[in-house]
Coordinates of C-alpha atoms in Angstrom, one line a residue:
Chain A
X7 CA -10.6 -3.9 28.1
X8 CA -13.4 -6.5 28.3
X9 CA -12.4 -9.3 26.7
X10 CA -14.6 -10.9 23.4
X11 CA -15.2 -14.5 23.7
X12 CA -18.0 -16.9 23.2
X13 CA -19.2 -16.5 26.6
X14 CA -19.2 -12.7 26.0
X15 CA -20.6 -13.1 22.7
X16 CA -24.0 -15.4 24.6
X17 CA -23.8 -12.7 27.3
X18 CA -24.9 -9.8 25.1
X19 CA -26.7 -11.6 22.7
X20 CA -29.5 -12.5 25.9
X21 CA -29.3 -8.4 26.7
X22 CA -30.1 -8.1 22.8
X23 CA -27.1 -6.5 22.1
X24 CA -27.7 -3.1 23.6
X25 CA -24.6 -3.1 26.4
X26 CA -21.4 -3.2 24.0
X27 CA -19.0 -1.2 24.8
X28 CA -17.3 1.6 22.1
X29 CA -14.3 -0.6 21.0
X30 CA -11.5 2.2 21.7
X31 CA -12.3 5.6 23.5
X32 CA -12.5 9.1 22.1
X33 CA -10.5 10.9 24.1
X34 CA -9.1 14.8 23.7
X35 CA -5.6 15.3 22.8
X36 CA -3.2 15.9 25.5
X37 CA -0.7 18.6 25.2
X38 CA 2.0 16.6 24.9
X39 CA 2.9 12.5 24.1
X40 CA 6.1 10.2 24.6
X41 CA 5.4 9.6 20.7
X42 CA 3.0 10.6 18.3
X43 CA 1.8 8.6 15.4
X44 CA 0.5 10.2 12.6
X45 CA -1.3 8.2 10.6
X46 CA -4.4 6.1 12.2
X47 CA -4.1 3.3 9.6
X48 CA -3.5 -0.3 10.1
X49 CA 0.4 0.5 9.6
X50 CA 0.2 3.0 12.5
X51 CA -1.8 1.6 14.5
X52 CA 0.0 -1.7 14.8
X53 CA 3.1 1.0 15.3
X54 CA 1.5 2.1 18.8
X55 CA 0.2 -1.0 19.7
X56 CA 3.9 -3.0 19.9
X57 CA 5.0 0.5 21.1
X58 CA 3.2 0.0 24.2
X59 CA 3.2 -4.0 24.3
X60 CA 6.9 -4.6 23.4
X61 CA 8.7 -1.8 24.6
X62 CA 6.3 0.0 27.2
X63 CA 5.9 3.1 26.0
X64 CA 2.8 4.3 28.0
X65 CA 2.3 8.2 26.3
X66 CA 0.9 7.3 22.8
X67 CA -1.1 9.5 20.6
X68 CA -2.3 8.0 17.0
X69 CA -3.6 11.2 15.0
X70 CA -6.1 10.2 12.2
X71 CA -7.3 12.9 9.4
X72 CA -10.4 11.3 9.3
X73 CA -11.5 7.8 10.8
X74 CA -9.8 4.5 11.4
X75 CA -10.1 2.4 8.8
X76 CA -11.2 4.9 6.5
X77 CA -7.7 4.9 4.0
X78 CA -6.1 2.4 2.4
X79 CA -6.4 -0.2 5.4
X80 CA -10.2 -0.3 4.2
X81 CA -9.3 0.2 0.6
X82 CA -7.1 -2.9 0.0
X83 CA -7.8 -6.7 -1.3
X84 CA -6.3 -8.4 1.8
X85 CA -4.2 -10.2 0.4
X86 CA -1.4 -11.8 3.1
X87 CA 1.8 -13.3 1.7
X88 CA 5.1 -13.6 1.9
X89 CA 7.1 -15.2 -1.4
X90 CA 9.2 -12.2 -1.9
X91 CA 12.8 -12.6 -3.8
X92 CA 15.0 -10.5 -2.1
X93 CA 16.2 -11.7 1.2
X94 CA 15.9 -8.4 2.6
X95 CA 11.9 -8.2 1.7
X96 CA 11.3 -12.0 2.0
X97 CA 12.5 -11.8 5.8
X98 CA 10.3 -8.8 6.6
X99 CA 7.2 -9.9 4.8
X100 CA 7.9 -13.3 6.8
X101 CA 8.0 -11.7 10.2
X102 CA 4.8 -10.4 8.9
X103 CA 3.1 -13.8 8.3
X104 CA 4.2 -15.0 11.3
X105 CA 2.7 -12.2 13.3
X106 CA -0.7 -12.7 11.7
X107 CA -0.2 -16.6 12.5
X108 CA -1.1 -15.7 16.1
X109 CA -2.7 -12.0 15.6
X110 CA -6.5 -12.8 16.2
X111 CA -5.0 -14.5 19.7
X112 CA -3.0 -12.1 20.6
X113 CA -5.4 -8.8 19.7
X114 CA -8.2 -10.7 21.4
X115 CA -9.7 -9.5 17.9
X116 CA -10.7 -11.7 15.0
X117 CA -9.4 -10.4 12.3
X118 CA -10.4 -13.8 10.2
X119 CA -7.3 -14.6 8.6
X120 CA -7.4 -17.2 6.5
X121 CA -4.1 -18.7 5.2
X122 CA -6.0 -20.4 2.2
X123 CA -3.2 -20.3 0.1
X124 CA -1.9 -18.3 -3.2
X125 CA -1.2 -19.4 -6.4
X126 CA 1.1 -16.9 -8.5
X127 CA 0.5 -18.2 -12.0
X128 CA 3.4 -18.6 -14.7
X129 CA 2.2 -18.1 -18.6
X130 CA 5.6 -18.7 -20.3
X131 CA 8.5 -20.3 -20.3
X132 CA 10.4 -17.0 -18.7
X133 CA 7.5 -17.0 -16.1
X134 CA 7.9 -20.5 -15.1
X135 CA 11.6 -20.0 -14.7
X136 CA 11.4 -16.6 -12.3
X137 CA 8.8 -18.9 -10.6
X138 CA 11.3 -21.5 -10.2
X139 CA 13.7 -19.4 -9.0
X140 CA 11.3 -17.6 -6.4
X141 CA 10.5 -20.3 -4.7
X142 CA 13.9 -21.8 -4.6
X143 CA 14.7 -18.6 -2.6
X144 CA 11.5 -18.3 -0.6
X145 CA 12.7 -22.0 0.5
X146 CA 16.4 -21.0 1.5
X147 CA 15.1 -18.5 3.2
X148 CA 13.4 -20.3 5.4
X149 CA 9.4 -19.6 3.5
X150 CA 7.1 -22.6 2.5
X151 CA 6.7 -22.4 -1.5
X152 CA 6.2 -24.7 -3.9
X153 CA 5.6 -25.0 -7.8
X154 CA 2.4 -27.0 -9.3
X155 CA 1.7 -27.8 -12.3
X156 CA -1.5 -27.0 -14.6
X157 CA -2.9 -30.6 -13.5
X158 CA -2.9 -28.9 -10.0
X159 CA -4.1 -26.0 -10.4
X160 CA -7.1 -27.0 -12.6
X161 CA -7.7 -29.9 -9.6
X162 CA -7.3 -26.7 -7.4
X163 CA -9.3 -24.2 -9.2
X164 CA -11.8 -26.2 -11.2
X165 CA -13.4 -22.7 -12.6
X166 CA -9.8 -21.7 -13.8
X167 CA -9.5 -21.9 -17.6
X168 CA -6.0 -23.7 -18.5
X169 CA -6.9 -23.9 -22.3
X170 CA -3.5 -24.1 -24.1
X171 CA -5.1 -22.1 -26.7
X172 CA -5.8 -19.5 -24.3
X173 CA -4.3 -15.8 -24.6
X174 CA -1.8 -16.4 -21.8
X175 CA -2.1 -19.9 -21.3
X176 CA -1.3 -21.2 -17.7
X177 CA 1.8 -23.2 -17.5
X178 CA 2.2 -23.8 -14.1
X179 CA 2.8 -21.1 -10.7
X180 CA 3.9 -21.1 -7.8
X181 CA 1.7 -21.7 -4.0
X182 CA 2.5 -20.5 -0.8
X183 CA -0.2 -22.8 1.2
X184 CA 0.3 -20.6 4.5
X185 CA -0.8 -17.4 2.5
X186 CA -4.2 -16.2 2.3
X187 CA -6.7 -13.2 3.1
X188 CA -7.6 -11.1 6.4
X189 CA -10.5 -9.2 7.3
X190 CA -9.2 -6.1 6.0
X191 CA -11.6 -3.4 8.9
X192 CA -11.2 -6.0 11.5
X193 CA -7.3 -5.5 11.5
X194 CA -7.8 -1.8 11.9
X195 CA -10.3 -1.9 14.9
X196 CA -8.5 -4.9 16.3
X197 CA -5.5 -3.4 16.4
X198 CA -6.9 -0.3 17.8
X199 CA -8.7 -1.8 20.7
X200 CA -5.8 -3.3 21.5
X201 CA -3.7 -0.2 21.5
X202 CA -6.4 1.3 22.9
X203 CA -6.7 -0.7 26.5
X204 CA -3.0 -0.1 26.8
X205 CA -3.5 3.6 26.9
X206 CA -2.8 4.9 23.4
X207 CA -5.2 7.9 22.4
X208 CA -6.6 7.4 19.2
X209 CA -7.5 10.6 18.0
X210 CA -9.8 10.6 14.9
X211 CA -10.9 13.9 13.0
X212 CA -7.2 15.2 13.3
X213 CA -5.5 16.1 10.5
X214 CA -1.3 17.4 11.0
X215 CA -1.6 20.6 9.0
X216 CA 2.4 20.7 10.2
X217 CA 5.6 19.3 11.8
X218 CA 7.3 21.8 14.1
X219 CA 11.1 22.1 14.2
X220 CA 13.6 23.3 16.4
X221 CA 16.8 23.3 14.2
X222 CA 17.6 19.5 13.4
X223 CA 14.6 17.7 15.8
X224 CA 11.2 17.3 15.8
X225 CA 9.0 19.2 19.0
X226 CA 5.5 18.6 17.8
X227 CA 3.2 18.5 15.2
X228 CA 0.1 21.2 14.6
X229 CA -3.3 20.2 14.2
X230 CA -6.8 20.5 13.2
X231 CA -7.0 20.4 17.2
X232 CA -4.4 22.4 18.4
X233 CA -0.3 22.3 18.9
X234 CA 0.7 18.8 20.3
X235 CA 4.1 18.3 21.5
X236 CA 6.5 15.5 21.1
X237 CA 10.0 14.4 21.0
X238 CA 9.1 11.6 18.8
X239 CA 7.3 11.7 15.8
X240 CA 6.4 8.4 13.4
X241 CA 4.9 9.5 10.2
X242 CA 3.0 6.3 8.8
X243 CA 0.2 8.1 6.1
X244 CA 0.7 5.8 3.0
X245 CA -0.6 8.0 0.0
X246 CA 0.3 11.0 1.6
X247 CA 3.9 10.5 2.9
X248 CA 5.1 13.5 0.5
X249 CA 2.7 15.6 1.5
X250 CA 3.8 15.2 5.7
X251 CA 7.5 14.9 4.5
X252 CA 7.0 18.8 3.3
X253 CA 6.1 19.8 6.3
X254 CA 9.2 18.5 7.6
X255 CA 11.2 20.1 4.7
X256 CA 12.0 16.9 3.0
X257 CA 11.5 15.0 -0.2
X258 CA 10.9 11.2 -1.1
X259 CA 11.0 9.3 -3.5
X260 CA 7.8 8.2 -3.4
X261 CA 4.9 9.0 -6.1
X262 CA 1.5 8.6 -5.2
X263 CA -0.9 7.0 -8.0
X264 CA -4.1 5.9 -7.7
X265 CA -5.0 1.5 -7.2
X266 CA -8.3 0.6 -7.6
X267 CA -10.0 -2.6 -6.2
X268 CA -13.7 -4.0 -7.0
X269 CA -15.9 -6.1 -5.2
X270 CA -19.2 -8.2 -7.2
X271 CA -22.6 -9.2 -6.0
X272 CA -22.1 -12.0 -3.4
X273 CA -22.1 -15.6 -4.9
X274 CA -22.1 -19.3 -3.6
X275 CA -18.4 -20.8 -2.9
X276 CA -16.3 -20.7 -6.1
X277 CA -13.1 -19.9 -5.1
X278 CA -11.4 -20.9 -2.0
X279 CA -7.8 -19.6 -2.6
X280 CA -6.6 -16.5 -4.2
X281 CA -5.0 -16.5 -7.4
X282 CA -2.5 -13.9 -8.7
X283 CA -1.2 -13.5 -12.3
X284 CA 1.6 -11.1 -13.5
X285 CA 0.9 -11.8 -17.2
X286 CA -2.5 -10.9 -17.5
X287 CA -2.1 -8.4 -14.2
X288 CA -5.0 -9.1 -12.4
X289 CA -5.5 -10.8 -8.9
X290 CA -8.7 -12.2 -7.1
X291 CA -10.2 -14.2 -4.2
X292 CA -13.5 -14.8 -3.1
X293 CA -14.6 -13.4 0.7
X294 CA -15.8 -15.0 3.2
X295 CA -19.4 -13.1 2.2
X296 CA -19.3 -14.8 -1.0
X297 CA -18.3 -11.4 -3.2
X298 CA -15.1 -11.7 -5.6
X299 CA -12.4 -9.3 -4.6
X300 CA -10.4 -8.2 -7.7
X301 CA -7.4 -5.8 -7.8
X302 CA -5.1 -5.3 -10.4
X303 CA -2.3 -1.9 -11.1
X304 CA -2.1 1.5 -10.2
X305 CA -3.4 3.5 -12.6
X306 CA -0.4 5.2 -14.5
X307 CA -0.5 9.1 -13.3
X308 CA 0.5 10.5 -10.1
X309 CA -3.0 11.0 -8.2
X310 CA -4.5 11.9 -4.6
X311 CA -7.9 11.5 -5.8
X312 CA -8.8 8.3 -4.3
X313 CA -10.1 7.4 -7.9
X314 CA -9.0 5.9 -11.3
X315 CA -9.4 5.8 -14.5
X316 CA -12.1 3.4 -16.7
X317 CA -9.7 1.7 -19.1
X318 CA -8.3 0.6 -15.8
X319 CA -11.3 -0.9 -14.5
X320 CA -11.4 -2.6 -18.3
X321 CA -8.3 -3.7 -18.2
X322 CA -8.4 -5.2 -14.7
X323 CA -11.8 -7.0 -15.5
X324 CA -10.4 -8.1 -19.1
X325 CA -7.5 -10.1 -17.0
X326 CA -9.9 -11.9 -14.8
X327 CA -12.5 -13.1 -17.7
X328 CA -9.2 -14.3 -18.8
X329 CA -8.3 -16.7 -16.2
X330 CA -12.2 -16.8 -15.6
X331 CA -14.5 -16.9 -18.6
X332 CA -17.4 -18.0 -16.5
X333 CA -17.1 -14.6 -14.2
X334 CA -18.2 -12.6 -17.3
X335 CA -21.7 -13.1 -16.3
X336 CA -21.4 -11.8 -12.6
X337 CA -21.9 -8.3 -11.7
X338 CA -19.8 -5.9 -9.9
X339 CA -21.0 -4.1 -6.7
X340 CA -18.7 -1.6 -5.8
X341 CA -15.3 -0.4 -7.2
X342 CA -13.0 1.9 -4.9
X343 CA -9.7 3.6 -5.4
X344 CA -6.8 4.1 -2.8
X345 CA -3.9 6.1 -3.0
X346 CA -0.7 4.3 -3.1
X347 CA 3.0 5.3 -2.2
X348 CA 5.4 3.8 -5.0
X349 CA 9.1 3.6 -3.9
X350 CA 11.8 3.5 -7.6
X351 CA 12.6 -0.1 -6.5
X352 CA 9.0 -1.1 -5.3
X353 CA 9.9 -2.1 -1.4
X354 CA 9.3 0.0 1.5
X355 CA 11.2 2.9 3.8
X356 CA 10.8 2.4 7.1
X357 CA 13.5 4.5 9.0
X358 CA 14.8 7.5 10.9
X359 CA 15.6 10.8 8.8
X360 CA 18.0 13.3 8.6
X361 CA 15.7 15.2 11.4
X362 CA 16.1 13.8 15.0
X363 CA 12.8 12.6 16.5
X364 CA 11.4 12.0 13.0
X365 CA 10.2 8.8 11.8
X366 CA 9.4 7.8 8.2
X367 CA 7.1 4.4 7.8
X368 CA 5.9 4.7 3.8
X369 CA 6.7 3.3 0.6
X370 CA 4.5 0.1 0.7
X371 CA 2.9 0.6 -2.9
X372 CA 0.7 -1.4 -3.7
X373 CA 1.4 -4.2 -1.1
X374 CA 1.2 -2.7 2.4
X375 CA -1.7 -4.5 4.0
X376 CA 0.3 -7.5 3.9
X377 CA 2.5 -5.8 5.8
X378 CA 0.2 -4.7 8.4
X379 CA 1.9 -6.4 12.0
X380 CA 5.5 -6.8 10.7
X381 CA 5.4 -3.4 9.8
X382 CA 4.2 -1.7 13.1
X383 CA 6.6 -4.5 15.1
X384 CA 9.9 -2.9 12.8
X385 CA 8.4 0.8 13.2
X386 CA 7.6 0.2 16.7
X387 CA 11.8 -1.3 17.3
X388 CA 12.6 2.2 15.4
X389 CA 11.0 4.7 17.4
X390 CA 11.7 2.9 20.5
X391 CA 15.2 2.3 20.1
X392 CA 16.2 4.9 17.5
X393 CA 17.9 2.4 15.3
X394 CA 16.3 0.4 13.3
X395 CA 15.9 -3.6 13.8
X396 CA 18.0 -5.7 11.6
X397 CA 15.4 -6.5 9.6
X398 CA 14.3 -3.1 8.3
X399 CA 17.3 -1.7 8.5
X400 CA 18.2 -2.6 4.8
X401 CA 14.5 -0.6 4.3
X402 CA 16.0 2.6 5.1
X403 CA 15.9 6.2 3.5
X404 CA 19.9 6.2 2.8
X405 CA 19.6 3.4 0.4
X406 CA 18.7 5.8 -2.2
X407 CA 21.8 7.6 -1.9
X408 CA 24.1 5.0 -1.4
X409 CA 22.4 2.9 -4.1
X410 CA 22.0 -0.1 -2.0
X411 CA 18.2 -0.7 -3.6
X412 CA 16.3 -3.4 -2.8
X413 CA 15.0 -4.7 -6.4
X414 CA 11.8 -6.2 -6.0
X415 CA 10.1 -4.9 -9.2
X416 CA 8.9 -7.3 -11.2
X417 CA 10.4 -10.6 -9.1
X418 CA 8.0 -10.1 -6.2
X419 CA 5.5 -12.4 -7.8
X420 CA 3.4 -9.8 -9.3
X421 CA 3.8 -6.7 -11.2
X422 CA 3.4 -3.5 -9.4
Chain B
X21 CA -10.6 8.9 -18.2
X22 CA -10.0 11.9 -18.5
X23 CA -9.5 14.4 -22.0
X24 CA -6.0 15.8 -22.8
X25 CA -5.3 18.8 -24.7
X26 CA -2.1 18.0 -27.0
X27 CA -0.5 20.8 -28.5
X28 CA -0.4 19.4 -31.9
X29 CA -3.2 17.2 -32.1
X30 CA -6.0 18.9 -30.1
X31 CA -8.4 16.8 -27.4
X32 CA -8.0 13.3 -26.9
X33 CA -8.7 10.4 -24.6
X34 CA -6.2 9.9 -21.8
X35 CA -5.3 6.3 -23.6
X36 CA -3.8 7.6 -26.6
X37 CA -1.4 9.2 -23.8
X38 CA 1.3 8.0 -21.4
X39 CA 3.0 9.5 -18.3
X40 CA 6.2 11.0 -17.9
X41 CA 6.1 11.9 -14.1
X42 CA 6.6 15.7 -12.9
X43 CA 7.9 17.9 -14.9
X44 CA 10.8 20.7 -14.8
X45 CA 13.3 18.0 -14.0
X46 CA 16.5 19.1 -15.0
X47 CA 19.5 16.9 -15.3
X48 CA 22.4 18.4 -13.7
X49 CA 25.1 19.4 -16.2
X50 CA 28.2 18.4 -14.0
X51 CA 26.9 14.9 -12.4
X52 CA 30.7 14.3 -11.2
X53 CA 30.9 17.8 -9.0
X54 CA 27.3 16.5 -6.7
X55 CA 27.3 14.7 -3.7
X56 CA 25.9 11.5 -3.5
X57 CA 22.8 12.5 -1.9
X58 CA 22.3 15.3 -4.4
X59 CA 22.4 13.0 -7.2
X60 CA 20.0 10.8 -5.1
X61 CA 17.8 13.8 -5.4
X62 CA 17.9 14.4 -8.9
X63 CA 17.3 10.7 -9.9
X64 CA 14.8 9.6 -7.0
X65 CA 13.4 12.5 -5.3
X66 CA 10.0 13.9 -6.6
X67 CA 7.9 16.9 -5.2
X68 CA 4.5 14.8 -5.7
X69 CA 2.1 17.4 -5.2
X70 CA -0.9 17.4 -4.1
X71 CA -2.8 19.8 -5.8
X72 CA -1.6 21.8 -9.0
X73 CA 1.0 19.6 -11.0
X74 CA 3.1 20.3 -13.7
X75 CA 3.3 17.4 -15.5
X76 CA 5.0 15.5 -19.0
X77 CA 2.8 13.8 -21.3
X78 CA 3.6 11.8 -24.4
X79 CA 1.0 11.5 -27.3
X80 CA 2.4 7.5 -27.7
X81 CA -0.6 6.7 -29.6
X82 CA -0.5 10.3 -31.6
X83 CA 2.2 12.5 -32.7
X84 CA 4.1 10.8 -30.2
X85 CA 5.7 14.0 -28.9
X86 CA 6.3 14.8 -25.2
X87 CA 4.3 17.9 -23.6
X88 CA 3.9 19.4 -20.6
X89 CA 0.2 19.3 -18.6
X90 CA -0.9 21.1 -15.6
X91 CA -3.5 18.9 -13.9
X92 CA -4.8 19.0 -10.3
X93 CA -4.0 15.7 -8.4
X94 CA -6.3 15.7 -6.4
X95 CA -9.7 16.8 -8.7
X96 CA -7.6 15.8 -11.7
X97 CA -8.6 18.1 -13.7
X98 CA -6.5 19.9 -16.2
X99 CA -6.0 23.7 -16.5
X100 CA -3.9 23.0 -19.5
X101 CA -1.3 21.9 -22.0
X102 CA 2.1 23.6 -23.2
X103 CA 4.9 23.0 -25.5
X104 CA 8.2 22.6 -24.2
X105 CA 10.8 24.9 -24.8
X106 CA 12.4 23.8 -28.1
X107 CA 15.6 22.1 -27.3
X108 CA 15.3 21.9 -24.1
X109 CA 13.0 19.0 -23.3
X110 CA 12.4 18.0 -19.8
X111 CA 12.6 21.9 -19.0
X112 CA 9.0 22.6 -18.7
X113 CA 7.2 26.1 -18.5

């Protein structure tokens, strides 16, 4: 891999340009892999790249339906935080942080992250309390998290409307200062350059059509290109995780719904942290192309479409006039929908199944990308290993039948 | 948005509705005599199709009675509506 730098950067700009290099090859699948990935998304492509840095596996194959990037990696508001309630999620989200901390370094990629901070706002009493609460326990467990008050905020977020008259008036919220955004398509092709120089085929234009069984373990997957064989296989496909568990013959409990997300025209510097409200259920941040990035919920009805519904788009857009009367005026540029993978108690699975050699990595809802490097360095441990690392191991596929949830709904600092 | 057909009411927007997940979930008379992952099943475990989806629906802002939808997940559109079969809600079609 040639290595991007400033000098590199000079170097092509005096040929004009014309000498880059394709990012990560294009190579034809080989009969058979160490491991196969399917799912070419941020998730599993951060999978085979710590496969091959952290535990050498050399014979990687990521299999991608259609191209990299193209999902929910590219569909997603970039948001990066980590002010979780439960131990269990705080401490995986954390690892998570911590790898982006040093991610552009160590991918040799910038993928511009950009720990401007976020501010979860509270708008009553009981909000200011589960606020109070969350960031005791983001701080015991070892997270920076604070609580402001309105003074702060509006010094903050001078555009921010703190009326007390308001609807849902701001009374306060909590700030993690070392959260922020990423480049959302520069994680994906960083990540896959890297995996890429250390011999992982990234196979685009792929799609697993099956997962082939020999009694209780995986052999291989088929393909839009043919039978490929593997011992190990690491399903990592977001939206459609119940589609590639019934190949397997398995269920999950996962339904798929539709989230939307909306950019607007490009504007001058407004916003220079992201703000998050449960209340009015809206959340937004201004790129580093000047366009507002607004997300909000799924919409309610199980959906593949990678579309919603209007009164969604209302309602998101209604909660942002909220916090941001002035935004009324500014006009949205594009709108997308990606399909997300609920779990019942809102946090991840990311485990081995009842089938040997089969991997599950899904569940992330509506809060994956976040997720991005801690959850290819915990998938990564899993496959390599076969048992998970102590920190997903509370995130595994048994909890549901020994009841041992995980309940982040509605304390992990926004609703789902 | 799309237009759903309730049984009672006729054609509406999809906001008078909301969603009651797949349909043809049957609660399991004798919860004491399954396993622990079978009851896992039954309470977490959904088919999630992609494609043809039989469905419940309530008319909350209507008659405010439950029905069952078939709708495509993936074009969502809807090949129809259906009563449930009396007494036996949660049955489906």
């Amino acid at each position: 891999m040639k290595e991007y730098s400033a000098f590199s950067l000079l170097r092509h700009a005096a040929s004009h340009n014309r000498n880059w290099r394709r990012a990560w090859r294009s190579p034809e699948p080989r009969r058979r892999y160490d491991v196969i990935i399917v799912g070419g998304g941020g998730h599993g492509l951060a999978t085979a790249y710590y496969l091959a840095k952290e535990h050498g596996v050399r014979n990687i194959a990521v299999l991608e339906k259609d191209w990299i990037g193209g999902g929910n990696t590219g569909r997603n508001t970039t948001i990066v935080r980590s002010n979780y309630l439960c131990p269990e999620s705080s401490l995986l989200y954390e690892k998570s942080l911590k790898l982006w901390e040093g991610l552009s370094q160590d991918l040799n990629y910038n993928v511009m992250f950009s720990q401007r901070g976020v501010y979860n706002l509270g708008h009553s009493l009981q909000d200011m309390r589960d606020i109070e609460r969350r960031v005791s326990a983001n701080r015991l467990n070892g997270i920076d998290a604070e609580v402001v008050t309105v003074a702060q905020i509006k010094k903050a977020i001078p555009l921010i409307n703190t009326s007390p008259t308001a609807r849902y008036p701001i009374l306060g919220a909590s700030l993690q200062r070392r959260a922020g955004v990423a480049r959302h398509d520069a994680v994906a092709w960083g990540f896959a350059r890297a995996a890429d120089a250390r011999g992982v085929d990234i196979i685009e234009q792929c799609r697993v059509t099956g997962v082939n069984r020999d009694g209780g373990k995986v052999t291989g997957v088929e393909t839009t290109r043919g039978t490929i064989h593997s011992d190990k296989i690491g399903i990592v496909v977001a939206g459609n995780a119940s589609v590639l568990a019934a190949m397997a013959g398995m269920r999950l409990p996962i339904q798929s719904h539709p989230l939307q997300a909306f950019v607007s025209e490009p504007l001058k510097r407004v916003l220079d942290t992201v703000v998050m409200s449960g209340a009015v259920h809206g959340y937004i941040s201004q790129s580093d192309k000047g366009d507002l990035v607004i997300g909000a919920g799924i919409d309610a009805y199980t959906g593949y479409g990678q579309r919603g519904s209007f009164q969604t788009i209302e309602h998101t857009m209604a909660a942002i006039i909220q916090l941001f009367p002035t935004f009324s005026r500014v006009r949205m540029l594009r709108m997308w929908g990606g399909i997300v993978d609920i779990c019942p108690d809102a946090c991840p699975i990311i485990g081995k199944t009842s089938v040997d050699g089969l991997y599950f990595n899904c569940g992330w809802g509506t809060g994956g990308f976040k997720a991005t490097p801690g959850s290819g360095w915990t998938f990564a441990h899993t496959i390599a290993k076969d048992e998970p690392h102590e920190l997903n191991a509370p995130f595994s596929l048994e909890r549901f039948i020994s009841g041992a949830l995980i309940d982040e709904h509605g304390a992990a600092a926004v609703a789902h | 948005m799309f237009l759903i057909q309730c049984p009672w009411c006729g054609e509406r927007a999809e906001t008078e509705f909301s969603y009651g997940g797949e349909a043809g979930i049957v609660r399991p008379l004798e919860p004491d005599a399954l396993s622990d992952a079978e009851w896992a099943d039954y309470l977490f475990n959904r088919t999630n199709l992609r494609g043809a989806y039989k469905e419940l629906w309530n008319h909350a802002q209507g008659c405010r009675r439950w029905f069952g939808v078939e709708r495509d997940t993936v074009t969502y559109k809807i090949e129809g509506s259906y009563e449930l079969p009396s007494g036996r809600a949660g049955k489906g079609a």
